[in-house]
Amino acid sequence: MIKVGILGATGYAGIEVVRLLTAHPEAEIVRVVSQSFVGQKISDVYQNLKGICDLCCTALDVDDIAGSCDLVFTALPHGASKTVIPSLYEKGLKIVDLSGDFRYNDPVVYEKWYGEPHSAPEVLKESVYGLCEIHRDEIKTHRLIGNPGCYTTCSIMGLAPLAAAKIVDTKNLIIDAKSGVTGAGRSASLPNIFCEVNESLKAYKVATHRHTSEIEQELSILSGEDIVLSFTPHLVPMQRGIFATCYANLTKKMTTGEVLDIYKEFYKSEEFVRIYDEGSLPEIKHVAGSNYVGIGVVVDPRLNRAVVVSCIDNLIKGAAGQAVQNMNLICGIDEGTGLRAAGMYL
Amino acid sequence: MIKVGILGATGYAGIEVVRLLTAHPEAEIVRVVSQSFVGQKISDVYQNLKGICDLCCTALDVDDIAGSCDLVFTALPHGASKTVIPSLYEKGLKIVDLSGDFRYNDPVVYEKWYGEPHSAPEVLKESVYGLCEIHRDEIKTHRLIGNPGCYTTCSIMGLAPLAAAKIVDTKNLIIDAKSGVTGAGRSASLPNIFCEVNESLKAYKVATHRHTSEIEQELSILSGEDIVLSFTPHLVPMQRGIFATCYANLTKKMTTGEVLDIYKEFYKSEEFVRIYDEGSLPEIKHVAGSNYVGIGVVVDPRLNRAVVVSCIDNLIKGAAGQAVQNMNLICGIDEGTGLRAAGMYL
Amino acid sequence: MIKVGILGATGYAGIEVVRLLTAHPEAEIVRVVSQSFVGQKISDVYQNLKGICDLCCTALDVDDIAGSCDLVFTALPHGASKTVIPSLYEKGLKIVDLSGDFRYNDPVVYEKWYGEPHSAPEVLKESVYGLCEIHRDEIKTHRLIGNPGCYTTCSIMGLAPLAAAKIVDTKNLIIDAKSGVTGAGRSASLPNIFCEVNESLKAYKVATHRHTSEIEQELSILSGEDIVLSFTPHLVPMQRGIFATCYANLTKKMTTGEVLDIYKEFYKSEEFVRIYDEGSLPEIKHVAGSNYVGIGVVVDPRLNRAVVVSCIDNLIKGAAGQAVQNMNLICGIDEGTGLRAAGMYL
Amino acid sequence: MIKVGILGATGYAGIEVVRLLTAHPEAEIVRVVSQSFVGQKISDVYQNLKGICDLCCTALDVDDIAGSCDLVFTALPHGASKTVIPSLYEKGLKIVDLSGDFRYNDPVVYEKWYGEPHSAPEVLKESVYGLCEIHRDEIKTHRLIGNPGCYTTCSIMGLAPLAAAKIVDTKNLIIDAKSGVTGAGRSASLPNIFCEVNESLKAYKVATHRHTSEIEQELSILSGEDIVLSFTPHLVPMQRGIFATCYANLTKKMTTGEVLDIYKEFYKSEEFVRIYDEGSLPEIKHVAGSNYVGIGVVVDPRLNRAVVVSCIDNLIKGAAGQAVQNMNLICGIDEGTGLRAAGMYL
């Protein structure tokens, strides 16, 4: 049994880690840390867990965590991770960090997008970017994982095969992404209340969203070119799901079928990736509630442009599920353990 | 391994049985029967199942089912069950029927509410009402289960402790129930389309809904009185969930705490029932995605009237989950197997 | 032109008054008061109003209001109204107050439900309860109107004809009400955020909601008996609408048609009340976006109990629309002016 | 008074014309034609209209229409318009057609996208494309208007100023559009039911949607180049609204402010167009329920690419509202009559 602590357990990403682990046969939750709910049962904060996980929330105590846990998930507000993690890392813990703090190869890129120097560049060097399907081998040999963002996972996985095949015009990549509202977290802010979100739709952080930098980092590595692209996030009135519509000009004439062959080959061993046959496209409903990624392609012959549609459950493959997948990898157990539930559809 | 067939697998209740069984360690789906989708993969009809359950839908063939299955779930349109089930029953199969056809002790009651005579009264006698928490012992000794309706499960479980304690005015019981839209099934009818349901709410079949008769049957048995009550169903713009608000005049002066004690005692051994402490009430969000029932009580001291709030996931505890619970019971395995997933909350 | 000021203009009730008045041919908005947004254009806070109403929000200044307005709508947080209104009233202004502070005939009832003594009992005496269809004549002769609550309007109008006809068992009245989320106002509180409300449903303030007292006050007057009843509010994932399902035992044997005749007679001159024919019931969708009230009745012959379904748009007939209707009445203009828009349906 | 008939009055676009006209001071509805509901009151089909418009639906009778109406709105299923309209046109009626049949300058383009020859090319020549802000002068002199599609209005208005200014790379225009579900019409088809749409999102008709051809026709005229572009429609779980995110590479280096100046100049006299200031973007909520168009721009300086966000209410500016605007224009009355209602916001 892997003994697990979850820091930031009462946020939406944290509680989804908790929920997934209650059904994981090889992990045991031993600590749920939440500054806001110290002393309360986690099942009083999230009453779906009554009788299933009734642990009390504790305050952060690094020594206690180190003494009781093999691995921690850190799902802390931005900035908090990079102060806490060095001390946890020093104690020898395995760490899967769900913040943006340990997702970068270069602290300069971090500083550019986060507006402040990275406070732990030495520890950053020890981390690996936790997109399992792309960095599986490296992940297995590390114990600090920068778990990717939700928009990021969906976007990179949608474009990775094209980037790696070096068949796209890298100057005209566009990712138009749509997110469910859980992506905004459990924050009681005005733009997040029901009547401001429901029956509406908006774009936000146009040309400035931080996840852009993760996408550029990974696609640049895959393509061997320095990619700069457009990424536009939108908020949609649904709870779960990220849907990325990606536009890429092809540098040679290709059909939908030929492009799909590239995708099928690229992901041929991947349990959690579903490439759709020509004429069929994934929908949020196919993946919500699961760790699966759905990807479909249409090539517009008039423009020789590929339109790639990629979708995931933002809380699972885009956060907690991928974090558990990373846990499985770094703990040397079967990668899909605890993650094989079908999506809910309804 | 229990070999299972699902008849009517592509309706919403049927597909929820399929989904639950994909995660059940002691059952194997061997047949998915669907007249509308014969020859198609069930994972092409419900694409959340791609790679998880890719069986092809078949037409109904009683001999084939009898030769390949130990147990069948029948989730057929009203009326279809009672023609098919006698022949399946005769073959020695275990059967959990999700229709209304085998839920009655008395075929006269069936005829009164369904407007036609029951066509298989002899087989009806062999069946037992599958509300597990109330009829567990009988269920274990039968092999034809009339799995309760969604409104019914929620309503009966909400009032059963009061009825059994014989402390309510049985002439003034009122159940005001609210259902998610999955309750209407996968029917492409005008009142079921998004723009007719969303941002609205309506009552329907006021004073005439068939589930009333099941509720009256069961509460009458529990109370030892012939109960006639008001049951009003409403349609609410959400997918899953039944929420029943039940009103019962108490025949002696009691506090909320005293009534809650009766509930806690009544359900003390029940894994899937959560009685809420005074001051707290269940919400759909606490149970959606799970087999759990949440029940809370407030006694209005001004009126000495108990307001009981009961809620379930209509597709799980109100249909497919309870059907699996019944399968577990009649197959002699641990009752909660495959049903312990926490609700989704999000 | 009636010169109008709106206090609390940036709350949901306040902004709905603003929106309705932008289409009112005989009223002119001259002041929008909002403590939180002083100096900002109201059309920057609610961008649907861009180019339609671009007034700047001001802080409250009683002299300025008195000097510029003929009438004020006060849509202030609970408690604020009763401190501000006496000074406005003293200046000779006409006032339609949307809070609970001036809805009571008896300050003792107010104190009982609001938990503190009424601070302006003398001014309270000058007020009239602004349910137009019930108190039209009194309203016309007053200049301080306690505009009814949303649950209240819907519930009283649903039961008024039965109460007035004195044909119900007044000891067993039950009102089960369902509200859209705008009823919770524009408050950035955790239970109000999208992911906590969407795809869920809950009851709240069971047996303790303050609107109960308004309903009891008005039905007691109509029936000539001291009525105590059950009122249970529920929160439903939609924006607009209140739906009240009311249960009343009839004291003599009656059919649905006979009860409907009583309703049609009671409301025969009412422009904004629609009594549904037997076999048909109102839905939120029929009234949302309008000032109309829909009422339908089913008598359950098994129990001789009337189930009355009543619904309104909580922001219009349940708040801002009725407030404008009251303005029209006390200003001596045609009562329906500016209020005749059809519901949106979609 | 303009005497108006609405053909196809019980579809979603048709009923929105009806709703808007009930509040129009210079139009009178004299006929509502609906094959499916002949003999029924329109207010029994859409009960929001009870007491407001209680006309009975009639079957189509060209002579009756010609004898009673000055102008007809045709909101018929695709293909039906082009058989009916020539006979109506011949009778001298003014016609605003909401189908795709009379939106093309070239019948060859129609045939290419609709898969069949245009059956009335002579009448097509008499029509004008009814995008009021672009073709106002021509509209005024015609009496057959091809009212634009919903996606089309939103997309063309979003890109028109850039096209007209000839400052974009016309080979890389991308429009990623998101629509509410009313866009799918009142069809009782499986993909349209609540539980298939809600909590999901999908792309459809990728690279093949017919509205693409309208957008290309109009932007080509404005830019003087033959434009071919990517247009991707998505279905979003909300009722009203189209949101188009448009990507355009600028051919010279420009700031957001400079591009916005072009937009403000282009639309400077337009009552129903709102150009947002830098740093602010339109949301569906700002326009839903109104005839307004909201447009915002962000130039990404890293790529010198403009991201233009445009949104409308698909049923109003994208269908019925623009149709009424066209009626006003061709009848010589104030263009905004009956269309100045603010959006609902809530």
Coordinates of C-alpha atoms in Angstrom, one line a residue, chain D residues 11-309:
Chain D
G11 CA -40.5 26.8 -35.1
Y12 CA -38.0 28.5 -32.8
A13 CA -37.2 31.3 -35.3
G14 CA -40.8 31.8 -36.3
I15 CA -42.1 32.0 -32.7
E16 CA -39.3 34.5 -31.9
V17 CA -40.6 36.7 -34.8
V18 CA -44.1 36.4 -33.2
R19 CA -42.8 37.3 -29.8
L20 CA -40.9 40.3 -31.0
L21 CA -43.9 41.6 -33.1
T22 CA -46.2 41.4 -30.1
A23 CA -44.2 44.3 -28.7
H24 CA -43.8 46.1 -32.1
P25 CA -45.9 49.3 -32.2
E26 CA -46.2 49.4 -36.0
A27 CA -46.8 45.8 -37.0
E28 CA -49.8 43.7 -36.5
I29 CA -49.7 39.9 -36.8
V30 CA -52.6 38.8 -39.0
R31 CA -51.6 35.2 -39.9
V32 CA -49.6 32.5 -38.2
V33 CA -49.0 29.6 -40.6
S34 CA -48.0 26.2 -39.2
Q35 CA -48.6 23.0 -41.0
S36 CA -48.1 20.9 -37.8
F37 CA -50.6 22.9 -35.6
V38 CA -53.4 23.9 -38.0
G39 CA -56.4 24.9 -36.0
Q40 CA -54.6 25.3 -32.7
K41 CA -54.0 28.6 -31.0
I42 CA -50.4 29.6 -31.2
S43 CA -50.7 30.4 -27.4
D44 CA -51.5 26.7 -26.8
V45 CA -48.3 25.7 -28.5
Y46 CA -46.3 28.4 -26.8
Q47 CA -48.0 29.1 -23.6
N48 CA -45.9 32.2 -22.8
L49 CA -48.2 33.9 -25.4
K50 CA -51.5 33.2 -23.6
G51 CA -53.6 36.4 -23.7
I52 CA -51.0 38.1 -25.7
C53 CA -51.3 36.5 -29.1
D54 CA -54.1 33.9 -29.4
L55 CA -54.3 33.6 -33.1
C56 CA -55.1 30.2 -34.6
C57 CA -52.5 28.5 -36.8
T58 CA -53.6 28.1 -40.4
A59 CA -52.4 26.0 -43.3
L60 CA -50.5 27.8 -46.0
D61 CA -52.9 29.5 -48.5
V62 CA -51.0 31.9 -50.8
D63 CA -54.1 33.8 -51.8
D64 CA -55.2 34.3 -48.3
I65 CA -51.8 35.5 -47.3
A66 CA -51.6 37.9 -50.3
G67 CA -55.0 39.2 -49.5
S68 CA -54.4 39.9 -45.8
C69 CA -50.7 40.7 -45.4
D70 CA -48.3 43.4 -46.5
L71 CA -45.3 41.4 -45.5
V72 CA -44.5 37.9 -44.7
F73 CA -41.7 36.3 -42.7
T74 CA -40.9 32.8 -44.0
A75 CA -39.2 30.6 -41.4
L76 CA -39.7 27.3 -43.1
P77 CA -37.6 24.2 -43.1
H78 CA -34.8 24.2 -45.6
G79 CA -36.0 23.8 -49.2
A80 CA -39.6 24.8 -48.4
S81 CA -38.8 28.5 -48.8
K82 CA -37.7 28.4 -52.4
T83 CA -40.9 26.7 -53.6
V84 CA -43.3 29.0 -51.7
I85 CA -41.5 32.3 -52.1
P86 CA -41.8 32.8 -55.9
S87 CA -45.6 32.6 -55.6
L88 CA -45.6 35.0 -52.7
Y89 CA -43.2 37.3 -54.5
E90 CA -45.3 37.3 -57.6
K91 CA -48.3 38.6 -55.6
G92 CA -46.4 41.7 -54.7
L93 CA -45.7 40.9 -51.1
K94 CA -42.7 42.0 -49.2
I95 CA -40.8 39.0 -47.9
V96 CA -38.2 38.4 -45.3
D97 CA -37.0 34.8 -45.7
L98 CA -35.1 33.2 -42.8
S99 CA -34.0 30.2 -44.7
G100 CA -30.8 29.8 -46.7
D101 CA -32.5 29.9 -50.0
F102 CA -32.2 33.6 -50.9
R103 CA -28.8 34.5 -49.4
Y104 CA -26.7 34.0 -52.4
N105 CA -25.4 36.2 -55.2
D106 CA -24.6 33.2 -57.3
P107 CA -26.8 30.1 -57.7
V108 CA -23.7 28.0 -58.4
V109 CA -22.5 28.7 -54.8
Y110 CA -25.9 27.7 -53.5
E111 CA -25.8 24.4 -55.5
K112 CA -22.3 23.6 -54.3
W113 CA -23.2 23.9 -50.6
Y114 CA -26.8 22.8 -50.7
G115 CA -26.2 19.9 -53.1
E116 CA -29.0 20.7 -55.5
P117 CA -29.6 23.4 -58.1
H118 CA -31.5 26.4 -57.0
S119 CA -35.1 26.1 -58.2
A120 CA -35.8 29.8 -58.5
P121 CA -32.7 31.5 -59.8
E122 CA -34.7 34.3 -61.4
V123 CA -36.3 35.2 -58.1
L124 CA -33.0 34.8 -56.4
K125 CA -31.7 37.7 -58.5
E126 CA -34.4 39.9 -57.0
S127 CA -33.2 39.3 -53.5
V128 CA -30.7 41.0 -51.3
Y129 CA -28.6 39.7 -48.5
G130 CA -30.2 41.1 -45.4
L131 CA -27.2 41.9 -43.2
C132 CA -28.5 45.3 -42.3
E133 CA -25.3 46.9 -41.2
I134 CA -23.5 45.9 -44.4
H135 CA -26.3 46.2 -47.0
R136 CA -28.7 48.7 -45.6
D137 CA -29.0 50.8 -48.8
E138 CA -29.8 47.9 -51.0
I139 CA -32.2 46.4 -48.5
K140 CA -34.3 49.5 -48.6
T141 CA -34.9 49.2 -52.3
H142 CA -35.8 45.5 -52.4
R143 CA -38.8 43.5 -51.2
L144 CA -37.2 40.1 -51.0
I145 CA -34.6 39.7 -48.3
G146 CA -32.5 36.7 -47.6
N147 CA -32.1 37.1 -43.9
P148 CA -28.6 35.9 -42.8
G149 CA -27.9 32.8 -40.8
C150 CA -27.0 33.1 -37.1
Y151 CA -23.4 31.9 -37.4
T152 CA -23.1 34.1 -40.4
T153 CA -24.2 37.4 -38.9
C154 CA -21.9 36.9 -35.9
S155 CA -18.9 35.9 -38.0
I156 CA -19.2 38.5 -40.8
M157 CA -19.8 41.3 -38.4
G158 CA -16.7 40.2 -36.4
L159 CA -14.4 40.3 -39.4
A160 CA -16.0 42.9 -41.7
P161 CA -13.9 45.8 -40.5
L162 CA -10.7 43.9 -41.0
A163 CA -11.7 42.6 -44.4
A164 CA -12.8 46.0 -45.6
A165 CA -9.6 47.6 -44.3
K166 CA -7.6 45.0 -46.3
I167 CA -5.1 44.5 -43.5
V168 CA -5.4 40.7 -43.0
D169 CA -3.7 37.6 -44.4
T170 CA -6.8 36.3 -46.2
K171 CA -5.3 32.8 -46.4
N172 CA -5.3 32.1 -42.7
L173 CA -8.7 33.3 -41.5
I174 CA -10.2 31.0 -38.8
I175 CA -13.6 31.3 -37.2
D176 CA -14.3 29.1 -34.2
A177 CA -17.9 29.4 -33.4
K178 CA -20.0 28.3 -30.4
S179 CA -23.8 28.1 -30.5
G180 CA -26.6 27.7 -28.0
V181 CA -29.0 24.8 -28.6
T182 CA -31.9 26.9 -29.9
G183 CA -29.8 27.0 -33.1
A184 CA -30.7 23.3 -33.6
G185 CA -34.4 24.3 -33.8
R186 CA -37.4 22.6 -32.3
S187 CA -36.7 19.1 -33.6
A188 CA -37.4 16.1 -31.5
S189 CA -34.2 14.2 -32.6
L190 CA -32.1 12.2 -30.3
P191 CA -29.0 14.4 -30.4
N192 CA -31.2 17.3 -29.3
I193 CA -32.6 15.8 -26.1
F194 CA -31.6 17.3 -22.8
C195 CA -29.4 14.5 -21.5
E196 CA -27.4 14.3 -24.8
V197 CA -26.6 18.0 -24.8
N198 CA -26.4 19.1 -21.2
E199 CA -22.9 18.9 -19.6
S200 CA -21.3 18.2 -22.9
L201 CA -19.9 20.1 -25.9
K202 CA -19.1 19.0 -29.4
A203 CA -17.9 20.2 -32.8
Y204 CA -20.0 19.3 -35.8
K205 CA -20.0 19.7 -39.6
V206 CA -16.3 20.5 -39.4
A207 CA -15.1 22.1 -42.7
T208 CA -18.6 21.5 -44.2
H209 CA -21.1 23.8 -42.6
R210 CA -23.2 25.6 -45.1
H211 CA -22.9 29.0 -43.4
T212 CA -19.3 29.0 -44.4
S213 CA -20.3 29.9 -47.9
E214 CA -22.3 33.0 -46.7
I215 CA -19.3 34.2 -44.7
E216 CA -17.0 33.7 -47.6
Q217 CA -19.3 35.5 -50.0
E218 CA -19.6 38.6 -47.8
L219 CA -16.0 38.8 -46.7
S220 CA -14.8 38.4 -50.2
I221 CA -16.9 41.3 -51.4
L222 CA -15.6 43.5 -48.5
S223 CA -12.0 42.6 -49.0
G224 CA -12.0 42.4 -52.8
E225 CA -10.3 39.0 -52.6
D226 CA -11.6 35.5 -53.0
I227 CA -11.7 34.3 -49.4
V228 CA -11.7 30.7 -48.3
L229 CA -11.6 30.2 -44.6
S230 CA -12.0 27.7 -41.8
F231 CA -15.3 27.8 -39.9
T232 CA -16.0 25.3 -37.1
P233 CA -19.4 25.3 -35.3
H234 CA -19.7 23.9 -31.8
L235 CA -22.8 23.1 -29.7
V236 CA -22.8 24.4 -26.2
P237 CA -25.3 23.6 -23.4
M238 CA -27.1 27.0 -23.2
Q239 CA -30.2 28.1 -25.0
R240 CA -29.4 31.4 -26.8
G241 CA -26.2 32.9 -28.2
I242 CA -23.6 32.6 -30.8
F243 CA -20.0 33.3 -29.9
A244 CA -17.4 33.5 -32.7
T245 CA -13.7 33.6 -31.9
C246 CA -12.0 34.8 -35.1
Y247 CA -8.3 34.6 -35.8
A248 CA -6.7 36.9 -38.4
N249 CA -3.0 37.5 -39.1
L250 CA -2.4 41.2 -39.6
T251 CA -0.4 42.2 -42.6
K252 CA 1.1 45.1 -40.8
K253 CA 2.2 45.6 -37.3
M254 CA -0.7 47.0 -35.2
T255 CA -1.8 47.3 -31.6
T256 CA -5.1 46.3 -30.1
G257 CA -6.0 50.0 -29.8
E258 CA -5.3 50.6 -33.5
V259 CA -7.4 47.7 -34.6
L260 CA -10.2 48.8 -32.3
D261 CA -10.2 52.2 -33.9
I262 CA -10.9 50.6 -37.2
Y263 CA -13.9 48.8 -35.7
K264 CA -15.2 51.9 -34.0
E265 CA -15.0 53.9 -37.2
F266 CA -16.6 51.1 -39.3
Y267 CA -19.5 50.8 -37.0
K268 CA -19.7 54.4 -35.8
S269 CA -23.4 54.9 -36.8
E270 CA -24.7 51.5 -35.8
E271 CA -27.2 51.5 -33.0
F272 CA -27.0 47.8 -32.5
V273 CA -23.2 47.3 -32.5
R274 CA -21.1 47.7 -29.4
I275 CA -17.4 47.8 -29.8
Y276 CA -15.7 47.0 -26.5
D277 CA -12.9 49.0 -25.2
E278 CA -9.4 47.5 -24.9
G279 CA -9.2 45.1 -22.0
S280 CA -12.9 44.2 -22.1
L281 CA -14.7 41.5 -24.2
P282 CA -18.3 40.7 -24.9
E283 CA -20.0 37.7 -23.3
I284 CA -23.2 35.9 -24.4
K285 CA -24.8 37.3 -21.3
H286 CA -24.4 40.9 -22.5
V287 CA -26.4 40.3 -25.7
A288 CA -28.8 37.4 -25.0
G289 CA -32.4 38.6 -25.2
S290 CA -31.5 41.6 -27.4
N291 CA -30.7 42.6 -31.0
Y292 CA -27.2 43.8 -30.0
V293 CA -23.9 42.6 -31.3
G294 CA -20.9 42.8 -29.0
I295 CA -17.4 42.8 -30.5
G296 CA -14.0 42.9 -28.8
V297 CA -10.4 42.6 -30.0
V298 CA -7.1 41.5 -28.7
V299 CA -4.0 41.7 -30.8
D300 CA -1.4 39.2 -29.7
P301 CA 1.9 41.1 -30.2
R302 CA 3.9 37.9 -30.2
L303 CA 2.2 36.8 -33.4
N304 CA 0.8 40.1 -34.8
R305 CA -2.5 38.2 -34.9
A306 CA -5.9 39.7 -34.1
V307 CA -8.3 37.6 -32.0
V308 CA -11.7 39.0 -32.5
V309 CA -14.6 38.0 -30.3

